[in-house]
Amino acid sequence: MHHPTRSGPPRRGSRPRAWLRAALVAAAALAAAAPPAAAQQGELSGVVVEAQTQRAVAGAQVTVQGQTRSAVTDPEGRFRLTGVQGTTVTLQVDRLGYARVTRQVAVGTTGIRIPVTEAALSLDAVVVTGTPGGAEKRTLGNAVTRLDVAETVREQPVNNMSDLLNARVPGVVIIPATGNVGGGSRIRVRGVSSLSLAQEPLIYVDGVRVINDAATGPINQGFGSNSISRFNDINPEDIESIEVIRGPAAATLYGTEASNGVIQIITKRGSAGGTRWDMSVRQGVLWFQNPEERVWTNWGVDPFTGDTTSLDIVEQEAAAGREVWQTGRVQSYNLSLNGGTPTVRYYLSGGMDRDEGVEANNQLRRWNARVNVTAEPRSDMDVRASAGYVSSFTSLPLEAGGGGTAWTTFFANPANVTLADGTPNPRRGFHSATPEGYRYAYEDWQDVNRFTGSMELNHRPTGWLAHRLSLGADVTRERNVELVERMDDPAFTGFFTPGEIRGYRDERGRNISFTTLDYSAAATTSLRANVSSQTSVGAQVYRRLLDSATAAGSDFPVRGLRAVSAAAVRSGASNYVEDVTVGAYVQQQFGLNDRVFVTAGLRADDNSNFGESFDLVYYPKLSASWVVSDEPFFNLPWVSGLKLRAAYGESGQQPLFATSIPSYRVVPGPGGISTITPDNVGNPELGPERGSEIEMGFDASFLDERLGVELTYYNKLTEDAILQREIAPSLGYPGRQYFNAGEIRNTGVELLIRGTPIRRENVELDLTLNLATNHNELLDLGIAGLDTVQSGTFTRHVEGYPVGAWWEKRLVDAQFNPTTGRLIAGSEMCDNGNGGTVACTAAPQLFLGRPTPSREGAFMPALTLWGRLRLAGMLDFKHGYHKLDGNLRVRCVLFLRCRENWYPAEYLDDPAWLAQTQRGGTYVNGLIRDASFTRLRELSATYTLPGSWAGRFGASRASVSVAGRNLHTWTDYGGMEPEASFLGGSRGGGSAQWEQNVTPQLAQFVTTINLSF
């Protein structure tokens, strides 16, 4: 166990600087000096509808200009505002996908009807940027994609956050580990940008940074296929919208750790008026699609007859009434209420998920609760409090490198059907234990209790100054357990090793907390009649604590004992990690005629993981935006709106904990007295990886706002990428040293098209298409004379090629005995890299493909009929990447259970592959295959009942949705699942995608009922 010498609070960056304390004092002073609120005077109420169809528009923000009064329309489009000052005011209506509307009304008016028009380009929409109050999209020089989550969750088969985000944002790739219920995913934004660090984007929930570990779960999960992601703890039912910031050009204000992008999650808020109840019930099924066609027929020798024989294990078990995989179940129940007064508004929710996978021991039990309160004690101040809690239990089937249902089924052995005397073998042909044997023996689960809370104070002491103070915490208590009880059933004990039969328990507990303190202020003035200025400043402190402990026990005396303390052999360990980031920024924006905007900013960060000799790091930004369509000279009838934009920005990613400082580990010493020995040499010069990015593009709308296009080109450079190098033994430290050296470039184009080609009273057709490309290249390893570093099994970092790409010898030909089909030793010929061949013993390793998609996107059509029936779908694709088919490797190369192993003469027309099956893994290029695919990801039909029908249930609104997920896949990939990938373990690190004995993505149908009262 690694024990750094300094395990308490870090010495650098752990306390706020003087400027931060001064900023917080100034904030308190401004709040105290604010004038008292004016008296409340009047009320306004009405409804927001679509101009074309007169349908109600839910989720629209209705604001009184010049005042803090605002409301969000309910599912019937209704709003109510009280405490409105004055006699005549201007109402402003904003809604994603609709043009901004203003209407002058007399205070006291009820029954206001405000029509809004759909707009493909919403330049007036406000998005989160890190500054108080956010910013209108027209002012931004970078792309920000916003998702309307409430509507998506209501209609589509969304099980978790990964499902919600997948394929909906160009440039964002979701890489799932497995199809098991509760399984996790990686998130990749604009390619691979690091050689050794995690590459998940930052996640914020209501302004608080939260943990986003992609691969957690039980300890002995082999190569990391059964991973659980903390991202999926968040309940999609509680989310109003998600905003995705892609890359350093947009993420400068978020500083260190933001170079992989930022995802802002905004949860639902209450609106003034009577209490409204919303309820949703989801029931559905999921299944392993076509296992009889997808699981292979394996070959071997019958031990009784000595003849070559084959086995279709799925067909055999089905014929005996023992399906290998069951039909799983999906069910969730969510209830929320919101309402309040003009001064206090609330949103409360509770939910439960009870899902069962296609294996009996794969279950998810999750309970969610959320309380959000918004208070406006004065006209110039509002306070927002958010609290979310989740408690979950996830039970996972064993998917290790040498066990579990997938393992024993995919690699079924015909030699295990009968015994040598001809009697049935208890294994029934399965490779190792039977599926019920693994269910009897192994229990793998994770318990999680997680709280996320935030408090945000917004204060507007004058008409030109606004500032905000946010603080919050994300606290997770996680317990991961693998348990094998002592076995006493002779029907199963013959399948397992003596160590397994005696039983053991491995347990790992993690307590993780993330604390956020964020202050920002913005001063907005008019320098001239047509020139505006906004000056923003801010400071943040982020603190992460990880307190972990492991306990292990083996050899239980009897079955039924499950605690580590009941085991004969016990061990344990613990660890403590703390890191702190302190940062501040200043930003200046100038606007000309509300259509040309130039923004410049600078952020400074310090982090406790920086080396002792490394000082503050500075991240600059510069962006420009020009709304050309607002210019008097612009006159293109077919162009409704056009904004040109460009941005440059920098951000970073901190080093790993304790890699910058010398550390030691404890070892036994003379006389039984413990001592220490050098472990890590450290590097006082170690700093963050630094990402810089140029982004440019345009947002445009055409054909009277029926077509919207967002096009972005990005060029992202990662400098000072962290590597490891060998150190001289004379230094007295073993192993390697981390240092800053490498350079990685990612370039690409992102395209988002939204259109409504048909918009009539009873028919509306919406089409959405997003496309993204990514070119990834390692420019420099930073070590003179070195252009290649091994990064994993069969993967390398090579200058001039994608990071972590597949590299191996490419066997292209071989000679065989024509009668027996056996390889003639030494006849193998490999690609020489110059268009010819050479003996494989002298052949170079060659580039065999990149591990992540170079092209991805989705097509999402939606047809609405009579304003009530909505048919929608998603067809998404990921192309241009290779993955290693571990199933093929184990079956054909290691276990020799493919037909070509037994009848090689039938396969002489493919000598390269046949030679690989006979050389025991010496050559693997035939295993690394193009995994490009297109998938019918979602298909749904949603019907909104007439009000009179809903009223029979006492509801004001009711809808029913029937939806399917993962219904069909088009691919030339020969493995089980083109998407599946290890997320951890010995073969799941870095960027490589490796599939082996994992449950594929499961098909699903679910019915959802939504009711509002």
PDB file of N, CA, C and O in Angstrom, residues 885-926:
ATOM      1  N   ASP A 885     -11.360  -7.542 -30.372  1.00  0.00           N
ATOM      2  CA  ASP A 885     -12.394  -8.531 -30.099  1.00  0.00           C
ATOM      3  C   ASP A 885     -11.803  -9.620 -29.206  1.00  0.00           C
ATOM      4  O   ASP A 885     -11.255 -10.616 -29.674  1.00  0.00           O
ATOM      5  N   GLY A 886     -11.912  -9.406 -27.903  1.00  0.00           N
ATOM      6  CA  GLY A 886     -11.367 -10.370 -26.952  1.00  0.00           C
ATOM      7  C   GLY A 886     -12.100 -11.692 -26.966  1.00  0.00           C
ATOM      8  O   GLY A 886     -11.517 -12.728 -26.609  1.00  0.00           O
ATOM      9  N   ASN A 887     -13.375 -11.689 -27.360  1.00  0.00           N
ATOM     10  CA  ASN A 887     -14.097 -12.952 -27.458  1.00  0.00           C
ATOM     11  C   ASN A 887     -13.469 -13.849 -28.521  1.00  0.00           C
ATOM     12  O   ASN A 887     -13.293 -15.051 -28.322  1.00  0.00           O
ATOM     13  N   LEU A 888     -13.142 -13.256 -29.657  1.00  0.00           N
ATOM     14  CA  LEU A 888     -12.505 -14.011 -30.727  1.00  0.00           C
ATOM     15  C   LEU A 888     -11.134 -14.508 -30.284  1.00  0.00           C
ATOM     16  O   LEU A 888     -10.732 -15.633 -30.590  1.00  0.00           O
ATOM     17  N   ARG A 889     -10.415 -13.668 -29.556  1.00  0.00           N
ATOM     18  CA  ARG A 889      -9.081 -14.043 -29.080  1.00  0.00           C
ATOM     19  C   ARG A 889      -9.138 -15.262 -28.168  1.00  0.00           C
ATOM     20  O   ARG A 889      -8.361 -16.210 -28.310  1.00  0.00           O
ATOM     21  N   VAL A 890     -10.064 -15.238 -27.215  1.00  0.00           N
ATOM     22  CA  VAL A 890     -10.148 -16.345 -26.265  1.00  0.00           C
ATOM     23  C   VAL A 890     -10.642 -17.614 -26.951  1.00  0.00           C
ATOM     24  O   VAL A 890     -10.086 -18.697 -26.769  1.00  0.00           O
ATOM     25  N   ARG A 891     -11.690 -17.486 -27.768  1.00  0.00           N
ATOM     26  CA  ARG A 891     -12.275 -18.671 -28.391  1.00  0.00           C
ATOM     27  C   ARG A 891     -11.318 -19.337 -29.372  1.00  0.00           C
ATOM     28  O   ARG A 891     -11.148 -20.563 -29.351  1.00  0.00           O
ATOM     29  N   CYS A 892     -10.731 -18.528 -30.276  1.00  0.00           N
ATOM     30  CA  CYS A 892     -10.003 -19.116 -31.401  1.00  0.00           C
ATOM     31  C   CYS A 892      -8.504 -19.234 -31.176  1.00  0.00           C
ATOM     32  O   CYS A 892      -7.869 -20.123 -31.747  1.00  0.00           O
ATOM     33  N   VAL A 893      -7.947 -18.337 -30.375  1.00  0.00           N
ATOM     34  CA  VAL A 893      -6.495 -18.295 -30.232  1.00  0.00           C
ATOM     35  C   VAL A 893      -6.037 -18.977 -28.944  1.00  0.00           C
ATOM     36  O   VAL A 893      -5.047 -19.709 -28.937  1.00  0.00           O
ATOM     37  N   LEU A 894      -6.767 -18.769 -27.855  1.00  0.00           N
ATOM     38  CA  LEU A 894      -6.329 -19.313 -26.567  1.00  0.00           C
ATOM     39  C   LEU A 894      -6.983 -20.650 -26.250  1.00  0.00           C
ATOM     40  O   LEU A 894      -6.312 -21.603 -25.839  1.00  0.00           O
ATOM     41  N   PHE A 895      -8.314 -20.757 -26.427  1.00  0.00           N
ATOM     42  CA  PHE A 895      -9.017 -21.988 -26.060  1.00  0.00           C
ATOM     43  C   PHE A 895      -9.212 -22.943 -27.233  1.00  0.00           C
ATOM     44  O   PHE A 895      -9.641 -24.072 -27.036  1.00  0.00           O
ATOM     45  N   LEU A 896      -8.974 -22.486 -28.463  1.00  0.00           N
ATOM     46  CA  LEU A 896      -9.054 -23.334 -29.669  1.00  0.00           C
ATOM     47  C   LEU A 896     -10.439 -23.955 -29.799  1.00  0.00           C
ATOM     48  O   LEU A 896     -10.599 -25.175 -29.953  1.00  0.00           O
ATOM     49  N   ARG A 897     -11.473 -23.115 -29.794  1.00  0.00           N
ATOM     50  CA  ARG A 897     -12.845 -23.617 -29.867  1.00  0.00           C
ATOM     51  C   ARG A 897     -13.587 -23.130 -31.109  1.00  0.00           C
ATOM     52  O   ARG A 897     -14.817 -23.192 -31.164  1.00  0.00           O
ATOM     53  N   CYS A 898     -12.845 -22.599 -32.078  1.00  0.00           N
ATOM     54  CA  CYS A 898     -13.457 -22.209 -33.339  1.00  0.00           C
ATOM     55  C   CYS A 898     -13.333 -23.376 -34.337  1.00  0.00           C
ATOM     56  O   CYS A 898     -12.441 -24.220 -34.222  1.00  0.00           O
ATOM     57  N   ARG A 899     -14.200 -23.360 -35.314  1.00  0.00           N
ATOM     58  CA  ARG A 899     -14.172 -24.447 -36.300  1.00  0.00           C
ATOM     59  C   ARG A 899     -12.834 -24.504 -37.022  1.00  0.00           C
ATOM     60  O   ARG A 899     -12.330 -25.599 -37.329  1.00  0.00           O
ATOM     61  N   GLU A 900     -12.221 -23.322 -37.276  1.00  0.00           N
ATOM     62  CA  GLU A 900     -10.953 -23.316 -37.984  1.00  0.00           C
ATOM     63  C   GLU A 900      -9.832 -23.978 -37.192  1.00  0.00           C
ATOM     64  O   GLU A 900      -8.807 -24.386 -37.765  1.00  0.00           O
ATOM     65  N   ASN A 901      -9.999 -24.103 -35.868  1.00  0.00           N
ATOM     66  CA  ASN A 901      -9.006 -24.839 -35.078  1.00  0.00           C
ATOM     67  C   ASN A 901      -9.059 -26.341 -35.341  1.00  0.00           C
ATOM     68  O   ASN A 901      -8.059 -27.040 -35.159  1.00  0.00           O
ATOM     69  N   TRP A 902     -10.231 -26.828 -35.781  1.00  0.00           N
ATOM     70  CA  TRP A 902     -10.426 -28.273 -35.937  1.00  0.00           C
ATOM     71  C   TRP A 902     -10.487 -28.712 -37.406  1.00  0.00           C
ATOM     72  O   TRP A 902     -10.199 -29.862 -37.715  1.00  0.00           O
ATOM     73  N   TYR A 903     -10.863 -27.799 -38.258  1.00  0.00           N
ATOM     74  CA  TYR A 903     -10.916 -28.100 -39.690  1.00  0.00           C
ATOM     75  C   TYR A 903     -10.160 -27.019 -40.458  1.00  0.00           C
ATOM     76  O   TYR A 903     -10.734 -26.293 -41.272  1.00  0.00           O
ATOM     77  N   PRO A 904      -8.870 -26.854 -40.187  1.00  0.00           N
ATOM     78  CA  PRO A 904      -8.126 -25.741 -40.786  1.00  0.00           C
ATOM     79  C   PRO A 904      -8.079 -25.792 -42.312  1.00  0.00           C
ATOM     80  O   PRO A 904      -7.981 -24.746 -42.960  1.00  0.00           O
ATOM     81  N   ALA A 905      -8.167 -26.958 -42.907  1.00  0.00           N
ATOM     82  CA  ALA A 905      -8.086 -27.043 -44.359  1.00  0.00           C
ATOM     83  C   ALA A 905      -9.229 -26.302 -45.043  1.00  0.00           C
ATOM     84  O   ALA A 905      -9.121 -25.928 -46.217  1.00  0.00           O
ATOM     85  N   GLU A 906     -10.327 -26.078 -44.321  1.00  0.00           N
ATOM     86  CA  GLU A 906     -11.455 -25.337 -44.898  1.00  0.00           C
ATOM     87  C   GLU A 906     -11.184 -23.836 -44.967  1.00  0.00           C
ATOM     88  O   GLU A 906     -11.937 -23.111 -45.620  1.00  0.00           O
ATOM     89  N   TYR A 907     -10.120 -23.364 -44.332  1.00  0.00           N
ATOM     90  CA  TYR A 907      -9.892 -21.925 -44.203  1.00  0.00           C
ATOM     91  C   TYR A 907      -8.583 -21.484 -44.851  1.00  0.00           C
ATOM     92  O   TYR A 907      -8.043 -20.438 -44.499  1.00  0.00           O
ATOM     93  N   LEU A 908      -8.097 -22.267 -45.800  1.00  0.00           N
ATOM     94  CA  LEU A 908      -6.835 -21.924 -46.453  1.00  0.00           C
ATOM     95  C   LEU A 908      -6.951 -20.675 -47.309  1.00  0.00           C
ATOM     96  O   LEU A 908      -5.929 -20.098 -47.690  1.00  0.00           O
ATOM     97  N   ASP A 909      -8.184 -20.248 -47.636  1.00  0.00           N
ATOM     98  CA  ASP A 909      -8.350 -19.026 -48.420  1.00  0.00           C
ATOM     99  C   ASP A 909      -8.103 -17.778 -47.591  1.00  0.00           C
ATOM    100  O   ASP A 909      -8.085 -16.670 -48.122  1.00  0.00           O
ATOM    101  N   ASP A 910      -7.932 -17.917 -46.273  1.00  0.00           N
ATOM    102  CA  ASP A 910      -7.611 -16.782 -45.397  1.00  0.00           C
ATOM    103  C   ASP A 910      -6.380 -17.160 -44.576  1.00  0.00           C
ATOM    104  O   ASP A 910      -6.458 -17.379 -43.365  1.00  0.00           O
ATOM    105  N   PRO A 911      -5.211 -17.231 -45.222  1.00  0.00           N
ATOM    106  CA  PRO A 911      -4.024 -17.736 -44.524  1.00  0.00           C
ATOM    107  C   PRO A 911      -3.577 -16.853 -43.361  1.00  0.00           C
ATOM    108  O   PRO A 911      -3.041 -17.358 -42.371  1.00  0.00           O
ATOM    109  N   ALA A 912      -3.794 -15.536 -43.466  1.00  0.00           N
ATOM    110  CA  ALA A 912      -3.341 -14.651 -42.386  1.00  0.00           C
ATOM    111  C   ALA A 912      -4.080 -14.945 -41.098  1.00  0.00           C
ATOM    112  O   ALA A 912      -3.472 -15.053 -40.018  1.00  0.00           O
ATOM    113  N   TRP A 913      -5.399 -15.102 -41.193  1.00  0.00           N
ATOM    114  CA  TRP A 913      -6.167 -15.383 -39.975  1.00  0.00           C
ATOM    115  C   TRP A 913      -5.903 -16.802 -39.482  1.00  0.00           C
ATOM    116  O   TRP A 913      -5.770 -17.041 -38.290  1.00  0.00           O
ATOM    117  N   LEU A 914      -5.825 -17.752 -40.396  1.00  0.00           N
ATOM    118  CA  LEU A 914      -5.595 -19.128 -39.990  1.00  0.00           C
ATOM    119  C   LEU A 914      -4.270 -19.270 -39.247  1.00  0.00           C
ATOM    120  O   LEU A 914      -4.171 -20.000 -38.252  1.00  0.00           O
ATOM    121  N   ALA A 915      -3.247 -18.542 -39.705  1.00  0.00           N
ATOM    122  CA  ALA A 915      -1.950 -18.602 -39.021  1.00  0.00           C
ATOM    123  C   ALA A 915      -2.057 -18.034 -37.610  1.00  0.00           C
ATOM    124  O   ALA A 915      -1.426 -18.541 -36.674  1.00  0.00           O
ATOM    125  N   GLN A 916      -2.858 -17.005 -37.437  1.00  0.00           N
ATOM    126  CA  GLN A 916      -3.000 -16.423 -36.107  1.00  0.00           C
ATOM    127  C   GLN A 916      -3.683 -17.375 -35.141  1.00  0.00           C
ATOM    128  O   GLN A 916      -3.364 -17.404 -33.948  1.00  0.00           O
ATOM    129  N   THR A 917      -4.623 -18.170 -35.631  1.00  0.00           N
ATOM    130  CA  THR A 917      -5.293 -19.127 -34.741  1.00  0.00           C
ATOM    131  C   THR A 917      -4.354 -20.240 -34.305  1.00  0.00           C
ATOM    132  O   THR A 917      -4.602 -20.909 -33.290  1.00  0.00           O
ATOM    133  N   GLN A 918      -3.267 -20.443 -35.053  1.00  0.00           N
ATOM    134  CA  GLN A 918      -2.347 -21.537 -34.741  1.00  0.00           C
ATOM    135  C   GLN A 918      -1.063 -21.075 -34.073  1.00  0.00           C
ATOM    136  O   GLN A 918      -0.200 -21.905 -33.767  1.00  0.00           O
ATOM    137  N   ARG A 919      -0.919 -19.762 -33.860  1.00  0.00           N
ATOM    138  CA  ARG A 919       0.319 -19.272 -33.259  1.00  0.00           C
ATOM    139  C   ARG A 919       0.125 -18.775 -31.826  1.00  0.00           C
ATOM    140  O   ARG A 919       0.983 -18.088 -31.291  1.00  0.00           O
ATOM    141  N   GLY A 920      -1.021 -19.078 -31.215  1.00  0.00           N
ATOM    142  CA  GLY A 920      -1.198 -18.836 -29.786  1.00  0.00           C
ATOM    143  C   GLY A 920      -1.052 -17.403 -29.333  1.00  0.00           C
ATOM    144  O   GLY A 920      -0.518 -17.156 -28.250  1.00  0.00           O
ATOM    145  N   GLY A 921      -1.488 -16.458 -30.120  1.00  0.00           N
ATOM    146  CA  GLY A 921      -1.445 -15.061 -29.731  1.00  0.00           C
ATOM    147  C   GLY A 921      -0.190 -14.324 -30.135  1.00  0.00           C
ATOM    148  O   GLY A 921      -0.010 -13.167 -29.751  1.00  0.00           O
ATOM    149  N   THR A 922       0.688 -14.958 -30.909  1.00  0.00           N
ATOM    150  CA  THR A 922       1.891 -14.260 -31.373  1.00  0.00           C
ATOM    151  C   THR A 922       1.525 -13.083 -32.268  1.00  0.00           C
ATOM    152  O   THR A 922       2.157 -12.034 -32.222  1.00  0.00           O
ATOM    153  N   TYR A 923       0.500 -13.268 -33.091  1.00  0.00           N
ATOM    154  CA  TYR A 923       0.025 -12.202 -33.975  1.00  0.00           C
ATOM    155  C   TYR A 923      -1.454 -11.956 -33.666  1.00  0.00           C
ATOM    156  O   TYR A 923      -2.243 -12.900 -33.528  1.00  0.00           O
ATOM    157  N   VAL A 924      -1.838 -10.682 -33.573  1.00  0.00           N
ATOM    158  CA  VAL A 924      -3.208 -10.366 -33.160  1.00  0.00           C
ATOM    159  C   VAL A 924      -3.889  -9.362 -34.080  1.00  0.00           C
ATOM    160  O   VAL A 924      -4.971  -8.883 -33.761  1.00  0.00           O
ATOM    161  N   ASN A 925      -3.296  -9.029 -35.219  1.00  0.00           N
ATOM    162  CA  ASN A 925      -3.902  -7.988 -36.046  1.00  0.00           C
ATOM    163  C   ASN A 925      -5.295  -8.382 -36.533  1.00  0.00           C
ATOM    164  O   ASN A 925      -6.145  -7.531 -36.766  1.00  0.00           O
ATOM    165  N   GLY A 926      -5.547  -9.703 -36.649  1.00  0.00           N
ATOM    166  CA  GLY A 926      -6.878 -10.142 -37.064  1.00  0.00           C
ATOM    167  C   GLY A 926      -7.932  -9.955 -35.997  1.00  0.00           C
ATOM    168  O   GLY A 926      -9.133 -10.059 -36.280  1.00  0.00           O
TER     169      GLY A 926
END
